[in-house]
Amino acid sequence: MNQIAKSFGTYFFDNVFLTPAEIDAGVVVPGAEYSFELWHSFTTPRQLAGITQTGSYGIELNGVTSGALASFESFDYKISLNQGGGLVDYTAAFDFGTGSSHSFRLTASMALVMPERIDWSTQPEMSIQYLTEVIESFDGTEQRIALRDTPRSSLSYMYSMTDEQQYRFDNKMSTSTGSMIVPLWPMQCQLSRVVSAGDTSVALETINAHVMASDTLLISEGDESEIVSVESVDDRVVTLTSMAKKTFSTNAVVIPARIAYPTDESNSTSLLRGFDQHSISYDLDETQIQKPAPVDDFARLNSRPIFPFRPDRSKDFTTQYNRRREMLDPLIGARSIYDRTKGTVKILEQTFTFLSEQERQRFEDFAEIMNGAQGEFYIEGPGQAFEFSEDIVVPTYKIRIKNSGYSNFANSSSLAPIVAIKLYNGTTIYRTILSATENPDGTETITTKESTNNLKTSDIETIVPLYLARFYSDEFRYIFDTTEVSTITKNIRQLLYADSAIDTESAITI
């Protein structure tokens, strides 16, 4: 009773509107830009007396600052952030002389840029870690559960600083807090054309998956660098969201950048009074993870991918044999040992060397498809399974082989139930072994699930066991010698419950 009714017009007419009136940008990079609009609903033009800015250090506001503003007309404003780091709490108050306040507010956390070049004499490392819980039973079977939605990535760099770089870098590390913008130096690409101030695109000689997945890049040449934001990528041309501010020659490199946090502890070694080396590790921000989408083009067998990477034979790789046993020691009398499974579990330690970033990225894609260490795949054993003792002329399921110990197939779960027969013409044939028996003449006969016809021993390069396996751990640590050459050492665990069924829809011959 006796209250004045309020309508839509009460709020709409004779008012000033800012859209949006407040932006919480979170973690931002230098050079980031944000826009908002101002308009009013007065029936006559209004006079803008001025704009009062607070917290405007390193911030530039572009737009109308004074004058008559027409009714129901939108006026665009753009804010550019150029400060070095720290918290951003910016307010722009628009004075129309009406006695009311009309303000725009921007809050953000500016990441500190780390454009310093790394020392390649110490190999940089990139680690991608998944979090997997392994539930294992007595017979060697296991179940793996992912406990992390996205993998945790980290970088380890060495910086060598001399003269004025030394104390500038030391003071920077001592006073910095919060997030940083860290380049992925091993993923750098070369410019194919000059970048001039005012350009809106960057052309590269080659491009990799990490550059294509980035929304922030660092252009670096000598001591000069600039952070740019990516709008789109087409082939090897990167379109920028804003114009470049500096000029770079074709000697400059373009590096994908990520928001990261330095680890709690970093080390510095002073070799001379004017020469320091800093070892720093960064943890990439998991809430703003940027990783390339995996490309799944791997051949499959039994609906599982076949591990296509060959180990580096210049590096030693080993096979560990783990026996599944239960021991009972009553402290008195004889000790009792019971085999829980027949045979042993093989753990293969192999080193893989990649001669290009494309090869390394393919390995990273495979690990991503396997969700680190959860997925199952087929891998070739390091040795040879057996040799044929005679040619096969007519279709047969029984193959006579030389004495290889495969006659123990039924007494062990560790022998590979599938073998890959590699021919000199590049063809690979997969055969599933059902049983193996020993012959009086010392040879052995294996019975396969698939029929084999017209196969000469002179055409066979080698016959290798094909194990069903998983990555033993879910950490993938890549060590870079150059931007192209990198290595990784992985332990791969054989699974004893290998499924011997052959999926006819999968790749039987490649």
Coordinates of C-alpha atoms in Angstrom, one line a residue:
M1 CA 0.0 0.0 0.0
N2 CA 1.1 3.6 -0.8
Q3 CA 4.2 2.4 -2.6
I4 CA 5.3 3.9 -6.0
A5 CA 5.3 1.1 -8.6
K6 CA 8.6 0.7 -10.5
S7 CA 8.6 -0.3 -14.1
F8 CA 11.1 -1.2 -16.8
G9 CA 11.3 2.5 -17.8
T10 CA 12.3 3.5 -14.3
Y11 CA 15.6 1.7 -14.8
F12 CA 16.1 2.0 -18.6
F13 CA 15.5 5.7 -19.4
D14 CA 17.9 8.4 -18.3
N15 CA 20.6 6.0 -17.4
V16 CA 24.2 5.1 -18.5
F17 CA 25.1 1.5 -19.4
L18 CA 28.5 -0.2 -19.5
T19 CA 28.5 -3.7 -21.1
P20 CA 30.2 -5.4 -19.4
A21 CA 30.7 -3.2 -16.3
E22 CA 33.2 -5.6 -14.8
I23 CA 35.7 -8.2 -16.1
D24 CA 37.6 -10.8 -14.1
A25 CA 40.2 -11.9 -16.6
G26 CA 42.1 -14.3 -14.4
V27 CA 45.7 -14.9 -15.5
V28 CA 46.6 -12.7 -18.4
V29 CA 49.6 -12.1 -20.6
P30 CA 51.3 -8.8 -21.5
G31 CA 49.7 -7.3 -24.6
A32 CA 46.3 -8.8 -23.8
E33 CA 43.3 -6.6 -24.9
Y34 CA 39.8 -6.4 -23.6
S35 CA 36.8 -4.5 -24.9
F36 CA 33.6 -3.0 -23.5
E37 CA 30.9 -0.6 -24.7
L38 CA 29.3 2.5 -23.3
W39 CA 25.9 4.0 -24.2
H40 CA 23.2 6.0 -22.5
S41 CA 19.4 6.3 -22.7
F42 CA 18.9 10.0 -22.2
T43 CA 16.7 11.6 -24.8
T44 CA 19.3 14.3 -25.5
P45 CA 23.1 14.0 -26.0
R46 CA 25.0 13.9 -22.8
Q47 CA 28.3 15.6 -22.2
L48 CA 31.2 13.4 -21.0
A49 CA 33.3 15.6 -18.8
G50 CA 36.2 13.1 -18.5
I51 CA 37.4 9.6 -17.3
T52 CA 39.1 9.1 -14.0
Q53 CA 41.4 6.0 -14.1
T54 CA 42.8 4.2 -11.1
G55 CA 45.3 1.4 -11.1
S56 CA 46.3 2.3 -14.7
Y57 CA 50.0 1.7 -14.5
G58 CA 51.0 -0.1 -17.7
I59 CA 47.4 0.0 -19.0
E60 CA 46.2 2.0 -22.0
L61 CA 42.5 2.9 -22.6
N62 CA 41.5 3.7 -26.1
G63 CA 38.1 5.4 -26.8
V64 CA 36.3 8.7 -26.5
T65 CA 37.5 10.5 -23.3
S66 CA 35.3 13.6 -23.5
G67 CA 32.6 15.4 -25.6
A68 CA 29.0 15.0 -26.4
L69 CA 27.7 11.4 -26.7
A70 CA 24.6 10.8 -28.8
S71 CA 21.6 8.9 -27.3
F72 CA 21.3 5.2 -27.8
E73 CA 24.6 5.0 -29.6
S74 CA 27.3 2.5 -28.6
F75 CA 30.8 3.7 -28.0
D76 CA 33.6 1.1 -28.1
Y77 CA 36.5 1.1 -25.6
K78 CA 39.6 -1.1 -25.7
I79 CA 42.0 -1.8 -22.8
S80 CA 45.6 -2.9 -23.6
L81 CA 47.7 -4.4 -20.8
N82 CA 51.4 -3.8 -21.0
Q83 CA 52.7 -4.0 -17.5
G84 CA 55.4 -6.5 -16.5
G85 CA 53.6 -8.5 -13.9
G86 CA 51.6 -8.5 -10.7
L87 CA 48.0 -7.9 -9.9
V88 CA 45.8 -5.7 -12.1
D89 CA 43.0 -3.8 -10.4
Y90 CA 41.9 -1.1 -12.9
T91 CA 38.9 1.2 -12.7
A92 CA 37.7 3.7 -15.2
A93 CA 35.0 6.1 -13.8
F94 CA 33.0 8.1 -16.4
D95 CA 31.9 11.5 -15.3
F96 CA 28.6 12.8 -16.9
G97 CA 28.0 15.4 -14.3
T98 CA 24.8 13.7 -13.1
G99 CA 25.9 13.1 -9.6
S100 CA 26.0 9.3 -10.1
S101 CA 29.0 7.1 -10.7
H102 CA 29.4 5.0 -13.8
S103 CA 32.5 2.8 -13.6
F104 CA 34.2 -0.1 -15.5
R105 CA 36.4 -2.4 -13.5
L106 CA 39.0 -4.9 -14.7
T107 CA 40.8 -7.4 -12.4
A108 CA 43.5 -9.8 -13.4
S109 CA 46.8 -11.4 -12.5
M110 CA 49.5 -10.5 -14.9
A111 CA 52.0 -13.3 -15.6
L112 CA 55.7 -12.5 -15.6
V113 CA 57.4 -13.2 -19.0
M114 CA 60.5 -15.3 -19.0
P115 CA 62.0 -14.5 -22.4
E116 CA 65.6 -15.3 -21.4
R117 CA 67.3 -17.9 -23.7
I118 CA 68.2 -21.2 -22.1
D119 CA 71.6 -22.9 -22.1
W120 CA 71.5 -25.8 -24.5
S121 CA 74.8 -27.3 -23.1
T122 CA 72.5 -28.7 -20.4
Q123 CA 69.7 -30.7 -22.0
P124 CA 66.2 -29.2 -21.3
E125 CA 63.6 -31.7 -20.2
M126 CA 59.8 -31.9 -20.6
S127 CA 57.9 -34.2 -18.3
I128 CA 54.3 -35.3 -18.8
Q129 CA 52.8 -37.1 -15.8
Y130 CA 49.6 -38.9 -15.5
L131 CA 48.3 -40.1 -12.2
T132 CA 47.3 -43.8 -12.3
E133 CA 46.3 -46.1 -9.5
V134 CA 47.2 -49.8 -10.2
I135 CA 45.1 -52.5 -8.6
E136 CA 46.8 -55.8 -9.0
S137 CA 45.7 -59.3 -8.1
F138 CA 47.7 -62.4 -7.2
D139 CA 47.7 -63.9 -10.7
G140 CA 49.3 -60.8 -12.3
T141 CA 46.1 -59.3 -13.7
E142 CA 45.6 -55.7 -13.0
Q143 CA 43.2 -52.8 -13.3
R144 CA 44.3 -49.2 -13.7
I145 CA 42.3 -46.1 -12.9
A146 CA 43.1 -42.5 -13.8
L147 CA 43.1 -40.1 -10.9
R148 CA 43.8 -37.0 -12.9
D149 CA 41.7 -35.5 -15.6
T150 CA 44.6 -33.8 -17.4
P151 CA 48.3 -34.8 -17.3
R152 CA 50.7 -32.6 -15.3
S153 CA 53.4 -31.1 -17.4
S154 CA 56.7 -29.6 -16.2
L155 CA 59.8 -28.1 -17.8
S156 CA 63.4 -28.1 -16.6
Y157 CA 65.8 -25.4 -18.0
M158 CA 69.3 -24.2 -17.4
Y159 CA 70.0 -20.4 -17.7
S160 CA 73.6 -19.1 -18.0
M161 CA 73.9 -15.4 -17.1
T162 CA 76.8 -13.0 -17.4
D163 CA 77.5 -9.4 -16.5
E164 CA 74.3 -7.3 -16.2
Q165 CA 72.1 -10.2 -17.1
Q166 CA 73.3 -11.9 -13.9
Y167 CA 72.0 -9.5 -11.4
R168 CA 68.9 -8.6 -13.4
F169 CA 67.9 -12.3 -13.6
D170 CA 68.8 -12.9 -9.9
N171 CA 66.6 -9.9 -8.8
K172 CA 63.8 -11.1 -11.1
M173 CA 63.8 -14.6 -9.6
S174 CA 64.1 -13.2 -6.1
T175 CA 61.2 -10.8 -6.2
S176 CA 58.8 -12.6 -8.6
T177 CA 55.6 -14.2 -7.3
G178 CA 52.7 -15.8 -9.0
S179 CA 52.5 -17.2 -12.5
M180 CA 55.0 -16.8 -15.4
I181 CA 54.8 -17.1 -19.1
V182 CA 57.4 -19.8 -20.0
P183 CA 58.4 -20.6 -23.6
L184 CA 58.6 -24.2 -24.7
W185 CA 62.1 -23.7 -26.2
P186 CA 62.5 -27.2 -27.6
M187 CA 59.3 -26.6 -29.7
Q188 CA 60.6 -23.4 -31.5
C189 CA 60.1 -22.7 -35.2
Q190 CA 61.9 -20.5 -37.6
L191 CA 60.4 -17.4 -39.3
S192 CA 60.2 -17.6 -43.0
R193 CA 59.7 -13.9 -43.6
V194 CA 60.5 -10.7 -41.8
V195 CA 58.1 -9.5 -39.1
S196 CA 57.6 -5.7 -39.2
A197 CA 55.9 -3.5 -36.6
G198 CA 52.3 -3.4 -37.5
D199 CA 52.1 -6.9 -39.1
T200 CA 49.1 -9.0 -38.2
S201 CA 50.5 -12.4 -39.2
V202 CA 53.6 -14.4 -38.8
A203 CA 54.9 -16.9 -41.4
L204 CA 56.9 -19.9 -40.3
E205 CA 59.3 -22.3 -42.2
T206 CA 57.9 -25.3 -40.3
I207 CA 55.2 -25.7 -37.7
N208 CA 54.6 -28.2 -35.0
A209 CA 51.6 -29.4 -33.1
H210 CA 52.4 -27.4 -29.9
V211 CA 52.6 -24.1 -31.9
M212 CA 49.3 -24.9 -33.6
A213 CA 47.7 -25.6 -30.1
S214 CA 48.9 -22.3 -28.6
D215 CA 47.1 -19.0 -28.1
T216 CA 50.3 -17.3 -27.0
L217 CA 53.6 -17.2 -28.8
L218 CA 57.0 -15.6 -28.0
I219 CA 59.0 -14.1 -30.9
S220 CA 62.7 -14.0 -29.9
E221 CA 65.8 -12.7 -31.7
G222 CA 68.9 -12.0 -29.6
D223 CA 67.9 -9.9 -26.6
E224 CA 64.7 -8.7 -28.2
S225 CA 61.4 -10.5 -27.7
E226 CA 57.7 -9.9 -27.9
I227 CA 54.6 -11.8 -26.7
V228 CA 51.9 -12.1 -29.3
S229 CA 48.4 -13.6 -29.0
V230 CA 47.1 -16.1 -31.7
E231 CA 43.8 -15.6 -33.4
S232 CA 44.1 -18.5 -35.9
V233 CA 46.5 -20.8 -37.7
D234 CA 46.3 -21.7 -41.4
D235 CA 49.0 -24.0 -42.7
R236 CA 52.2 -22.2 -41.6
V237 CA 50.8 -18.7 -41.2
V238 CA 49.8 -17.6 -37.8
T239 CA 47.2 -14.7 -37.6
L240 CA 47.6 -12.5 -34.6
T241 CA 44.9 -10.9 -32.5
S242 CA 46.7 -7.5 -32.6
M243 CA 49.5 -5.9 -34.6
A244 CA 53.2 -6.8 -33.8
K245 CA 55.0 -3.9 -32.0
K246 CA 58.6 -4.8 -32.9
T247 CA 60.5 -5.8 -36.0
F248 CA 62.2 -9.2 -36.3
S249 CA 64.4 -10.7 -39.1
T250 CA 64.2 -14.2 -40.4
N251 CA 66.8 -15.2 -37.8
A252 CA 64.1 -14.9 -35.1
V253 CA 62.4 -18.0 -33.7
V254 CA 58.8 -18.4 -32.7
I255 CA 58.1 -20.4 -29.5
P256 CA 54.9 -21.6 -28.0
A257 CA 54.4 -20.1 -24.5
R258 CA 52.5 -21.5 -21.5
I259 CA 51.4 -20.1 -18.2
A260 CA 53.5 -21.9 -15.5
Y261 CA 54.7 -21.6 -11.9
P262 CA 58.3 -22.1 -10.8
T263 CA 58.8 -25.0 -8.4
D264 CA 59.2 -24.2 -4.7
E265 CA 63.0 -24.6 -5.0
S266 CA 65.4 -23.5 -7.8
N267 CA 69.2 -23.6 -7.7
S268 CA 71.9 -21.2 -8.8
T269 CA 75.6 -21.9 -9.1
S270 CA 78.1 -19.0 -9.2
L271 CA 81.0 -20.3 -11.2
L272 CA 82.7 -16.8 -11.4
R273 CA 81.8 -13.4 -9.9
G274 CA 80.3 -12.5 -13.3
F275 CA 78.9 -15.9 -14.4
D276 CA 75.9 -17.7 -12.8
Q277 CA 74.0 -20.8 -13.9
H278 CA 70.3 -21.2 -12.8
S279 CA 68.5 -24.5 -12.8
I280 CA 64.8 -23.9 -12.8
S281 CA 61.8 -26.2 -13.1
Y282 CA 58.4 -25.0 -14.0
D283 CA 55.0 -26.7 -13.5
L284 CA 52.6 -25.7 -16.2
D285 CA 49.2 -24.4 -15.0
E286 CA 46.8 -27.4 -15.2
T287 CA 43.8 -25.2 -15.3
Q288 CA 44.9 -23.6 -18.5
I289 CA 46.4 -26.7 -20.1
Q290 CA 47.1 -26.4 -23.8
K291 CA 48.2 -29.6 -25.6
P292 CA 47.9 -30.8 -29.1
A293 CA 44.9 -33.1 -30.0
P294 CA 46.3 -36.6 -30.5
V295 CA 46.3 -38.1 -34.0
D296 CA 45.2 -41.7 -33.9
D297 CA 46.5 -43.4 -37.1
F298 CA 48.0 -46.5 -35.5
A299 CA 47.5 -50.0 -36.9
R300 CA 45.4 -52.2 -34.6
L301 CA 45.2 -55.9 -33.7
N302 CA 42.4 -57.2 -31.5
S303 CA 41.1 -53.6 -31.3
R304 CA 44.4 -52.6 -29.6
P305 CA 47.1 -50.4 -31.2
I306 CA 50.4 -51.9 -32.3
F307 CA 53.4 -50.1 -30.8
P308 CA 55.1 -48.8 -34.0
F309 CA 58.3 -47.3 -32.5
R310 CA 61.7 -49.0 -32.9
P311 CA 64.1 -48.7 -29.9
D312 CA 67.5 -47.1 -30.3
R313 CA 69.9 -50.0 -30.7
S314 CA 72.8 -47.8 -29.9
K315 CA 71.6 -47.7 -26.3
D316 CA 71.4 -50.8 -24.1
F317 CA 68.0 -52.0 -23.3
T318 CA 67.2 -54.8 -20.8
T319 CA 64.6 -57.3 -19.9
Q320 CA 63.6 -57.9 -16.3
Y321 CA 61.9 -61.2 -15.4
N322 CA 59.6 -60.9 -12.4
R323 CA 58.3 -64.1 -10.9
R324 CA 54.9 -64.1 -9.2
R325 CA 55.4 -66.1 -6.0
E326 CA 54.0 -66.4 -2.5
M327 CA 56.5 -67.3 0.2
L328 CA 55.7 -68.8 3.7
D329 CA 58.4 -68.7 6.3
P330 CA 57.3 -70.0 9.6
L331 CA 60.7 -69.2 11.2
I332 CA 61.1 -72.9 12.0
G333 CA 61.4 -75.7 9.5
A334 CA 61.6 -75.4 5.7
R335 CA 60.4 -72.3 3.8
S336 CA 57.5 -72.9 1.4
I337 CA 57.4 -71.2 -2.0
Y338 CA 54.2 -71.3 -4.2
D339 CA 54.1 -70.0 -7.8
R340 CA 51.1 -67.8 -8.2
T341 CA 51.4 -67.8 -12.0
K342 CA 53.2 -70.0 -14.5
G343 CA 56.2 -68.2 -15.9
T344 CA 57.5 -64.7 -15.4
V345 CA 56.3 -61.1 -16.2
K346 CA 58.7 -59.4 -18.5
I347 CA 59.5 -55.7 -18.1
L348 CA 61.3 -54.2 -21.1
E349 CA 63.5 -51.1 -20.7
Q350 CA 64.0 -49.4 -24.0
T351 CA 65.3 -46.0 -25.1
F352 CA 63.7 -44.3 -28.1
T353 CA 65.5 -41.6 -30.1
F354 CA 63.5 -39.2 -32.2
L355 CA 65.2 -37.4 -35.1
S356 CA 62.4 -34.9 -35.6
E357 CA 59.7 -33.2 -33.6
Q358 CA 57.1 -35.0 -35.7
E359 CA 58.4 -38.3 -34.5
R360 CA 58.4 -37.2 -30.9
Q361 CA 54.9 -35.8 -31.2
R362 CA 53.8 -39.2 -32.6
F363 CA 55.1 -40.9 -29.5
E364 CA 53.3 -38.3 -27.4
D365 CA 50.1 -38.9 -29.3
F366 CA 50.5 -42.7 -28.6
A367 CA 50.9 -42.0 -24.9
E368 CA 47.9 -39.7 -24.8
I369 CA 45.8 -42.3 -26.5
M370 CA 46.9 -44.8 -23.9
N371 CA 46.0 -42.3 -21.2
G372 CA 49.5 -42.6 -19.9
A373 CA 49.8 -46.1 -18.6
Q374 CA 46.2 -47.4 -18.7
G375 CA 45.7 -48.6 -22.2
E376 CA 46.8 -51.9 -23.6
F377 CA 48.9 -52.3 -26.8
Y378 CA 50.9 -54.9 -28.6
I379 CA 54.7 -54.6 -28.7
E380 CA 57.4 -56.7 -30.3
G381 CA 59.8 -58.5 -28.1
P382 CA 63.5 -57.6 -28.3
G383 CA 64.5 -61.2 -29.3
Q384 CA 63.4 -63.8 -31.8
A385 CA 60.5 -66.2 -31.1
F386 CA 61.6 -69.1 -33.4
E387 CA 62.6 -70.1 -36.9
F388 CA 60.7 -72.2 -39.5
S389 CA 62.4 -75.5 -40.2
E390 CA 60.7 -76.0 -43.6
D391 CA 58.8 -74.2 -46.2
I392 CA 55.0 -74.1 -46.2
V393 CA 53.5 -75.1 -49.6
V394 CA 49.9 -76.0 -49.0
P395 CA 47.4 -74.3 -46.6
T396 CA 48.0 -75.6 -43.1
Y397 CA 47.4 -74.8 -39.4
K398 CA 50.5 -76.6 -38.3
I399 CA 54.0 -75.2 -38.7
R400 CA 57.2 -77.1 -38.1
I401 CA 59.8 -74.9 -36.4
K402 CA 63.3 -75.4 -35.1
N403 CA 63.8 -76.2 -31.4
S404 CA 63.1 -73.0 -29.5
G405 CA 61.4 -74.1 -26.3
Y406 CA 58.0 -73.1 -27.5
S407 CA 56.8 -76.6 -26.5
N408 CA 56.5 -75.2 -23.0
F409 CA 53.7 -72.9 -24.3
A410 CA 51.0 -74.7 -22.2
N411 CA 53.2 -74.6 -19.1
S412 CA 53.9 -70.8 -19.1
S413 CA 51.8 -67.7 -19.4
S414 CA 54.8 -65.6 -20.3
L415 CA 55.3 -67.0 -23.9
A416 CA 53.8 -64.7 -26.5
P417 CA 50.5 -66.1 -27.8
I418 CA 50.9 -64.0 -31.0
V419 CA 54.0 -63.8 -33.3
A420 CA 54.8 -61.3 -36.0
I421 CA 56.3 -62.8 -39.1
K422 CA 58.3 -60.1 -40.9
L423 CA 59.1 -60.7 -44.6
Y424 CA 61.9 -59.1 -46.6
N425 CA 59.3 -57.4 -48.9
G426 CA 58.1 -55.3 -45.9
T427 CA 55.0 -57.3 -45.1
T428 CA 54.2 -58.4 -41.6
I429 CA 51.9 -61.4 -40.9
Y430 CA 50.4 -62.1 -37.5
R431 CA 49.7 -65.6 -36.3
T432 CA 48.0 -66.7 -33.1
I433 CA 49.5 -69.8 -31.4
L434 CA 47.1 -72.2 -29.9
S435 CA 49.5 -75.0 -28.9
A436 CA 53.0 -76.3 -29.3
T437 CA 54.4 -79.8 -29.2
E438 CA 57.9 -81.4 -29.4
N439 CA 58.8 -83.8 -32.2
P440 CA 61.1 -86.8 -31.9
D441 CA 63.6 -85.3 -34.4
G442 CA 64.1 -82.3 -32.1
T443 CA 61.9 -79.9 -34.0
E444 CA 58.7 -78.5 -32.7
T445 CA 55.2 -78.1 -34.2
I446 CA 53.0 -75.1 -33.4
T447 CA 49.3 -75.0 -34.1
T448 CA 48.0 -71.6 -35.2
K449 CA 44.5 -70.2 -35.3
E450 CA 45.0 -68.9 -38.8
S451 CA 45.9 -70.9 -41.9
T452 CA 49.2 -70.3 -43.6
N453 CA 50.0 -71.0 -47.3
N454 CA 52.9 -70.6 -49.6
L455 CA 55.5 -69.2 -47.2
K456 CA 59.2 -69.9 -47.8
T457 CA 61.8 -69.6 -45.1
S458 CA 64.1 -67.7 -47.5
D459 CA 61.4 -64.9 -47.6
I460 CA 61.3 -64.5 -43.8
E461 CA 63.5 -61.8 -42.2
T462 CA 62.6 -62.6 -38.6
I463 CA 59.8 -63.9 -36.4
V464 CA 59.3 -61.9 -33.2
P465 CA 57.0 -62.4 -30.2
L466 CA 54.2 -60.0 -29.9
Y467 CA 53.3 -59.2 -26.3
L468 CA 50.2 -57.5 -24.9
A469 CA 51.7 -54.8 -22.8
R470 CA 51.3 -51.5 -20.9
F471 CA 53.6 -48.7 -20.0
Y472 CA 55.0 -49.6 -16.6
S473 CA 54.8 -45.9 -15.4
D474 CA 52.7 -43.0 -16.4
E475 CA 55.5 -40.4 -16.5
F476 CA 57.0 -39.5 -19.9
R477 CA 60.2 -37.5 -19.6
Y478 CA 61.6 -36.2 -22.9
I479 CA 65.2 -35.1 -23.0
F480 CA 66.1 -32.7 -25.9
D481 CA 69.5 -32.6 -27.5
T482 CA 68.4 -30.1 -30.1
T483 CA 65.0 -28.8 -31.2
E484 CA 64.8 -31.8 -33.5
V485 CA 66.6 -34.7 -31.7
S486 CA 65.1 -36.0 -28.4
T487 CA 65.1 -39.2 -26.4
I488 CA 62.9 -41.0 -23.9
T489 CA 63.5 -44.1 -21.8
K490 CA 60.5 -46.2 -20.9
N491 CA 59.8 -49.4 -19.1
I492 CA 57.1 -51.5 -20.8
R493 CA 55.4 -54.3 -18.9
Q494 CA 54.1 -57.5 -20.4
L495 CA 50.5 -58.5 -19.5
L496 CA 50.0 -62.2 -18.8
Y497 CA 46.3 -62.3 -19.7
A498 CA 46.9 -61.7 -23.4
D499 CA 43.8 -62.1 -25.6
S500 CA 44.8 -64.4 -28.4
A501 CA 41.6 -63.7 -30.5
I502 CA 42.4 -62.1 -33.8
D503 CA 40.0 -59.3 -34.9
T504 CA 39.5 -59.8 -38.6
E505 CA 38.5 -56.1 -38.9
S506 CA 41.9 -55.0 -37.6
A507 CA 45.2 -54.9 -39.5
I508 CA 46.4 -58.4 -39.9
T509 CA 49.0 -57.5 -42.6
I510 CA 50.7 -54.2 -42.8

